[in-house]
CSV table of C-alpha atoms in Angstrom, one decimal:
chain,number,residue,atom,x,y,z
A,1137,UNK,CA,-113.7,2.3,92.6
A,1138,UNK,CA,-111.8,5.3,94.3
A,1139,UNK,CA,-108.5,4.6,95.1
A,1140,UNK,CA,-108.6,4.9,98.5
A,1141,UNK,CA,-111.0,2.0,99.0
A,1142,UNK,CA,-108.6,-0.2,97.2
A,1143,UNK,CA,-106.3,-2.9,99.6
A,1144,UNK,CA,-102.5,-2.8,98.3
A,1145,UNK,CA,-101.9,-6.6,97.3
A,1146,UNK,CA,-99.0,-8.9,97.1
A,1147,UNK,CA,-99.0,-12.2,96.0
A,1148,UNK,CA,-96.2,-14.9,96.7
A,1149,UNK,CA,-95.3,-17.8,94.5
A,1150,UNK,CA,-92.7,-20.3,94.2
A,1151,UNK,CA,-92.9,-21.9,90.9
A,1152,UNK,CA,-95.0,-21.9,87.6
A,1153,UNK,CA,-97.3,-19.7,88.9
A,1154,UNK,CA,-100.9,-21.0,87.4
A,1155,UNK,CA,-102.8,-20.1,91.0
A,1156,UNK,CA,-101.2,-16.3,90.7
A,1157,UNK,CA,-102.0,-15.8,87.1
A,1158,UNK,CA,-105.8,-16.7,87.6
A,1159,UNK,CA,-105.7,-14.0,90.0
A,1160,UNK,CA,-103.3,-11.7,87.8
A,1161,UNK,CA,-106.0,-12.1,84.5
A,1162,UNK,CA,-109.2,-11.1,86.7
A,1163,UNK,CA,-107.1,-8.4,87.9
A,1164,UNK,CA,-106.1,-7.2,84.8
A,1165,UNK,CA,-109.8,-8.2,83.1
A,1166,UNK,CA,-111.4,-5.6,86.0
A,1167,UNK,CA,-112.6,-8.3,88.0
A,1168,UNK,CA,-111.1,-7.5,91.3
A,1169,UNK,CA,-111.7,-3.7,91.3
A,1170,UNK,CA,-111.0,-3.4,95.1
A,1171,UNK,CA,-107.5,-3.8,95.4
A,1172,UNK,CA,-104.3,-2.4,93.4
A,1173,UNK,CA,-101.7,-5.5,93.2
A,1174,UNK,CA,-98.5,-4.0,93.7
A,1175,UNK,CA,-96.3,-6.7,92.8
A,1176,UNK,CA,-95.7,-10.3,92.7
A,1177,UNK,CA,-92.8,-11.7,95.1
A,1178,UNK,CA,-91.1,-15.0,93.5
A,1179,UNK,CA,-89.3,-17.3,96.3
A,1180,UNK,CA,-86.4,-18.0,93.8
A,1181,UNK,CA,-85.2,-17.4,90.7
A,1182,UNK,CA,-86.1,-18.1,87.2
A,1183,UNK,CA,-89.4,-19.2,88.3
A,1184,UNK,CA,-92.1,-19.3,86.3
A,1185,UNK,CA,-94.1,-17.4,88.0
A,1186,UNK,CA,-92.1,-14.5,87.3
A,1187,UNK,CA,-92.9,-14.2,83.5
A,1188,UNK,CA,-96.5,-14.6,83.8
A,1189,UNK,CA,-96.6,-11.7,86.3
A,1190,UNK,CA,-94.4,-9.7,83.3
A,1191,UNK,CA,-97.1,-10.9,81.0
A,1192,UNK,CA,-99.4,-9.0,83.1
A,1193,UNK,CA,-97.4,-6.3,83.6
A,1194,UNK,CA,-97.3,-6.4,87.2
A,1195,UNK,CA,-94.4,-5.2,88.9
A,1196,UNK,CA,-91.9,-8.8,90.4
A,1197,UNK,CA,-89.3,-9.2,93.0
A,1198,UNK,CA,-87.4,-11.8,93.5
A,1199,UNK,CA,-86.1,-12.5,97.8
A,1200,UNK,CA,-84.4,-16.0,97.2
A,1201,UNK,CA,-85.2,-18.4,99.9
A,1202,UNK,CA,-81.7,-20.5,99.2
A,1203,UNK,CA,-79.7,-16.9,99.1
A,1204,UNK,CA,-81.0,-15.4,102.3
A,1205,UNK,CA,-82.4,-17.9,105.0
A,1206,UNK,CA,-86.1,-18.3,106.1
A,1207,UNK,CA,-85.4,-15.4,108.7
A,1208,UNK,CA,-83.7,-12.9,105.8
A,1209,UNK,CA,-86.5,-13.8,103.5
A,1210,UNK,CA,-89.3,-12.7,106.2
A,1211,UNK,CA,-87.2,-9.3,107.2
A,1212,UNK,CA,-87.1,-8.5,103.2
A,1213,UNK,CA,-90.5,-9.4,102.7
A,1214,UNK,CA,-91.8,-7.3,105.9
A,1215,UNK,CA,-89.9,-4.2,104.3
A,1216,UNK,CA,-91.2,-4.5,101.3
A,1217,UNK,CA,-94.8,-4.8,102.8
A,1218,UNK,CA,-93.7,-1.5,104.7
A,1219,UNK,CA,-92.9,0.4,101.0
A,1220,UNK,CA,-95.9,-0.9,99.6
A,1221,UNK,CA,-98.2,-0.2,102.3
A,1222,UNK,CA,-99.8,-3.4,101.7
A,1223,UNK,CA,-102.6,-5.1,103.8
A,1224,UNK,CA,-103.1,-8.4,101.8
A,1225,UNK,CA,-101.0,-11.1,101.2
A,1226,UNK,CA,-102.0,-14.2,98.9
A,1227,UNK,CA,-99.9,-17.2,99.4
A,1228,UNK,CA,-99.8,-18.9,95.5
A,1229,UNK,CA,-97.9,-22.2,94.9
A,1230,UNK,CA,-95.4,-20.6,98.0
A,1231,UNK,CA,-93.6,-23.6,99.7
A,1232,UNK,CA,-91.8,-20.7,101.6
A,1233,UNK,CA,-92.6,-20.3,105.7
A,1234,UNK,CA,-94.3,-16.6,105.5
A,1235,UNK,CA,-94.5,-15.5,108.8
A,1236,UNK,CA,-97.2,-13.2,110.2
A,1237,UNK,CA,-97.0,-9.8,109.4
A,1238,UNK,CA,-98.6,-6.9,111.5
A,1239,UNK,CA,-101.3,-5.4,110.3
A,1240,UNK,CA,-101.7,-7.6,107.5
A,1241,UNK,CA,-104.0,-10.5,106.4
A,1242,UNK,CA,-102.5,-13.1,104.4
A,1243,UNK,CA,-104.9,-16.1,102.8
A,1244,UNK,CA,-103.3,-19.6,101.5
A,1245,UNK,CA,-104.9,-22.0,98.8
A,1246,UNK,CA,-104.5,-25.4,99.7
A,1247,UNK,CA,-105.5,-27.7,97.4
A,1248,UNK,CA,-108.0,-30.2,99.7
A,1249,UNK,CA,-109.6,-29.7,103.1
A,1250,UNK,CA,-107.2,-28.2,105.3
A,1251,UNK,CA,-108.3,-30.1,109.2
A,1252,UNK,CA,-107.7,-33.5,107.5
A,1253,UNK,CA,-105.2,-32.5,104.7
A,1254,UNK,CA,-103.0,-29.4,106.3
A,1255,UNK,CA,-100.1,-29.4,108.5
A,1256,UNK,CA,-96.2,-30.0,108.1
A,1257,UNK,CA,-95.3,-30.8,105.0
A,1258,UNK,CA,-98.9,-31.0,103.0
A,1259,UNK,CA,-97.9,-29.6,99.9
A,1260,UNK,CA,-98.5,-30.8,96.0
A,1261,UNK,CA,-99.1,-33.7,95.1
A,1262,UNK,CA,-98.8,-34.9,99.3
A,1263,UNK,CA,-102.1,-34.0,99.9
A,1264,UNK,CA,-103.7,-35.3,96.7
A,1265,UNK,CA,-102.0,-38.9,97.9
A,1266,UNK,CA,-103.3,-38.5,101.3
A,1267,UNK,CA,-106.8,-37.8,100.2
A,1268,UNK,CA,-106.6,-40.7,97.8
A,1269,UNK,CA,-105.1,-42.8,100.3
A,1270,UNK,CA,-107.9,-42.0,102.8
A,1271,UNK,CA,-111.0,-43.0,100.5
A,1272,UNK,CA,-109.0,-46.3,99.7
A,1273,UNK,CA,-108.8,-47.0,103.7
A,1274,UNK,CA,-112.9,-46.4,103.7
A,1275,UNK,CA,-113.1,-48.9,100.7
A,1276,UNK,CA,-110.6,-51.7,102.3
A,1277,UNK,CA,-112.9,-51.7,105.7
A,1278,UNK,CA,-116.0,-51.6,103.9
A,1279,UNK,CA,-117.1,-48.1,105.0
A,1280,UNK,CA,-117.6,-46.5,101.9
A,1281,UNK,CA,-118.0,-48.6,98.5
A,1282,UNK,CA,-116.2,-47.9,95.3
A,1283,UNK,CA,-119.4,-47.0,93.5
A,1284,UNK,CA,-120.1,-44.1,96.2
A,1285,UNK,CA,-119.4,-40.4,94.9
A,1286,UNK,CA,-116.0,-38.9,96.5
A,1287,UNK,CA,-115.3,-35.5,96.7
A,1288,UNK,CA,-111.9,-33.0,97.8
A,1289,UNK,CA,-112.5,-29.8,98.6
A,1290,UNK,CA,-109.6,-27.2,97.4
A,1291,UNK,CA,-109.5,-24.5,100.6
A,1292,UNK,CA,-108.5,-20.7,100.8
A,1293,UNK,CA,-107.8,-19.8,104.6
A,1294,UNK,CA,-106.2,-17.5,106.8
A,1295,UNK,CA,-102.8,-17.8,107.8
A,1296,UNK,CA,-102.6,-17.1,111.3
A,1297,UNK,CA,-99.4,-18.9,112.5
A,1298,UNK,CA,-96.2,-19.8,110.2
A,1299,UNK,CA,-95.7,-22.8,112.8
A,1300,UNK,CA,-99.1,-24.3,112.1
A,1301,UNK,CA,-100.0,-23.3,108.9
A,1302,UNK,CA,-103.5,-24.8,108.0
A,1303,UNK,CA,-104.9,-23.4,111.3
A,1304,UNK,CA,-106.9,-20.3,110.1
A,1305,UNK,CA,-110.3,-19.5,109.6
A,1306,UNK,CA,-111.5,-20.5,105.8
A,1307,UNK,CA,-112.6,-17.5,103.5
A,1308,UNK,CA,-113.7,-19.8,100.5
A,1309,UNK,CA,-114.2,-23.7,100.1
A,1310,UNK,CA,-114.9,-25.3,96.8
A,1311,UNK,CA,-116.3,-29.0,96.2
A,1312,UNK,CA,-114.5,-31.3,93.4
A,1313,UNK,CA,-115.9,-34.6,92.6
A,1314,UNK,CA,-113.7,-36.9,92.0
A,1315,UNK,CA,-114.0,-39.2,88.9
A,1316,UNK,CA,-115.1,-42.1,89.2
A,1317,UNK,CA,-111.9,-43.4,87.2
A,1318,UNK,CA,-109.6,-42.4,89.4
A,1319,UNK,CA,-110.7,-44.3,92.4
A,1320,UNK,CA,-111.4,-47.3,90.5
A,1321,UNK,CA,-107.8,-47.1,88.7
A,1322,UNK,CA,-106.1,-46.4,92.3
A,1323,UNK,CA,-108.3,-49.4,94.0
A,1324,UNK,CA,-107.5,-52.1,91.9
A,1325,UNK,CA,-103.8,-51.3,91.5
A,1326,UNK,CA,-104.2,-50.0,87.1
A,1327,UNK,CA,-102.5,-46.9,88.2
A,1328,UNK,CA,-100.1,-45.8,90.7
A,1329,UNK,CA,-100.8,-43.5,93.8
A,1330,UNK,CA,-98.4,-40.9,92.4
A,1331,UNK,CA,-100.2,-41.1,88.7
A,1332,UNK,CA,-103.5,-41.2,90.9
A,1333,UNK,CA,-102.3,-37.8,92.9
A,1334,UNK,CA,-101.6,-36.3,89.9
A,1335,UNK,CA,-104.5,-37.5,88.0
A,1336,UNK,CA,-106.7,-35.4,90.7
A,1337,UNK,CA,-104.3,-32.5,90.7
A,1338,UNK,CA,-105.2,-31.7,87.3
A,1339,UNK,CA,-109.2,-31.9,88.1
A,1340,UNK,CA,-108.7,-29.7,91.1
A,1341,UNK,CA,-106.6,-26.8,89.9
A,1342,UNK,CA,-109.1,-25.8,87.1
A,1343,UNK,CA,-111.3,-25.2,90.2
A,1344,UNK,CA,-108.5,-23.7,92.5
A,1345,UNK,CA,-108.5,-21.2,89.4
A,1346,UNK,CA,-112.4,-19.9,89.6
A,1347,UNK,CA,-111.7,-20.1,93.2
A,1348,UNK,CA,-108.7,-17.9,93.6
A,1349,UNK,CA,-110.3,-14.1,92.3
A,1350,UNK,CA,-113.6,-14.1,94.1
A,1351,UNK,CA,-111.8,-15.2,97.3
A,1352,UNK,CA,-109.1,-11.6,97.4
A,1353,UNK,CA,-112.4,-10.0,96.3
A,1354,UNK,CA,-113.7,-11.6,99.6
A,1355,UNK,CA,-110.9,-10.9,101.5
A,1356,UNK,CA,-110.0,-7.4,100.4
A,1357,UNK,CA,-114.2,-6.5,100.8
A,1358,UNK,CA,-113.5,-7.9,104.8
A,1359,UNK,CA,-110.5,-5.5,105.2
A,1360,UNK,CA,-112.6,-2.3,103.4
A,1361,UNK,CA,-115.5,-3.0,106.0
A,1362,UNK,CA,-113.0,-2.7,108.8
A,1363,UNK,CA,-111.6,0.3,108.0
């Protein structure tokens, strides 16, 4: 693809960095052939994160959150957007407040429906415990039975606001059963909510993975076609 019909990329991440090095490996495996990822912006230090992105030899910067305050970190980010030229922002595992950026689109992955499961402090494994704890409520008052089939739904979606942050438009929606196991365990008290959340972390992010590459495809193709 010629250059000039390639979108300059960011990503963002916080920690290990799992969601930025699926999209890091398609990159570097051709798979994304519309944009040119310019570099990988770690919230803080010493994450890991930052030596995946190395791995990939994709060019890092670190703007700690701690060091320079929510509204430093957005003025640093905001000039480096303006060096890069970049039009596309992916949020990765970023537990950072990104604020909007002018003339340019930034996408989120959250890791379950995002009208039910978004808002103030849905992060982690929050949001994996709140779905849980939602299909246990349907059990308990007999709406739903524990034999029925469950499913989460891993979301990526525009960021239109930094004050409500699961409010944009979503570009790509998966659909994760959820085993049988795990309800059962959680329902009749074998395992713990937290072992539970976690439990269905680990089946969702495998899916988060596939997801994450075909939805900056998406996203950078919509940008392209409104050029």
């Amino acid at each position: 693809m010629d250059s000039n019909h390639k979108v300059n990329t960011m990503l963002i991440a916080s920690g290990g960095g799992t969601d930025a090095n699926a999209i890091m490996e398609a990159y570097s495996g051709g798979f994304i052939p519309n944009i040119s990822l310019k570099k990988l912006i770690s919230t803080k230090y010493g994450a890991g994160c930052l030596e995946k992105a190395d791995k990939h030899n994709i060019e890092t910067l670190v703007i700690d959150r701690k060091e320079c305050g929510l509204g430093g970190f957005n003025r640093l980010l905001l000039a480096e957007r303006i060096k890069l030229d970049c039009k596309l922002v992916f949020l990765v595992g970023c537990i950072v407040r990104v604020a909007p950026i002018v003339r340019v689109t930034i996408y989120n992955i959250h890791p379950a429906e995002i009208k039910n499961f978004g808002g103030d402090g849905m992060y982690g494994l929050t949001v994996h415990k709140r779905v849980l704890l939602q299909i246990l409520d349907l059990i308990h008052r007999g709406r739903k039975s524990i034999d029925d089939r469950f499913f989460t739904y891993p979301t990526v979606h525009e960021v239109i606001s930094d004050l409500e942050y699961d409010s944009g438009e979503p570009l790509l929606v998966g659909s994760v059963e959820i085993p049988k196991s795990i309800i059962y365990n959680a329902f009749h008290k074998k395992v713990s909510l937290e072992e539970s959340a976690e439990l269905l972390q680990k089946e969702v992010l495998p899916y988060e993975w596939m997801m994450l590459p075909t939805a900056v495809k998406m996203a950078a193709n919509k940008i392209i076609c409104n050029l």
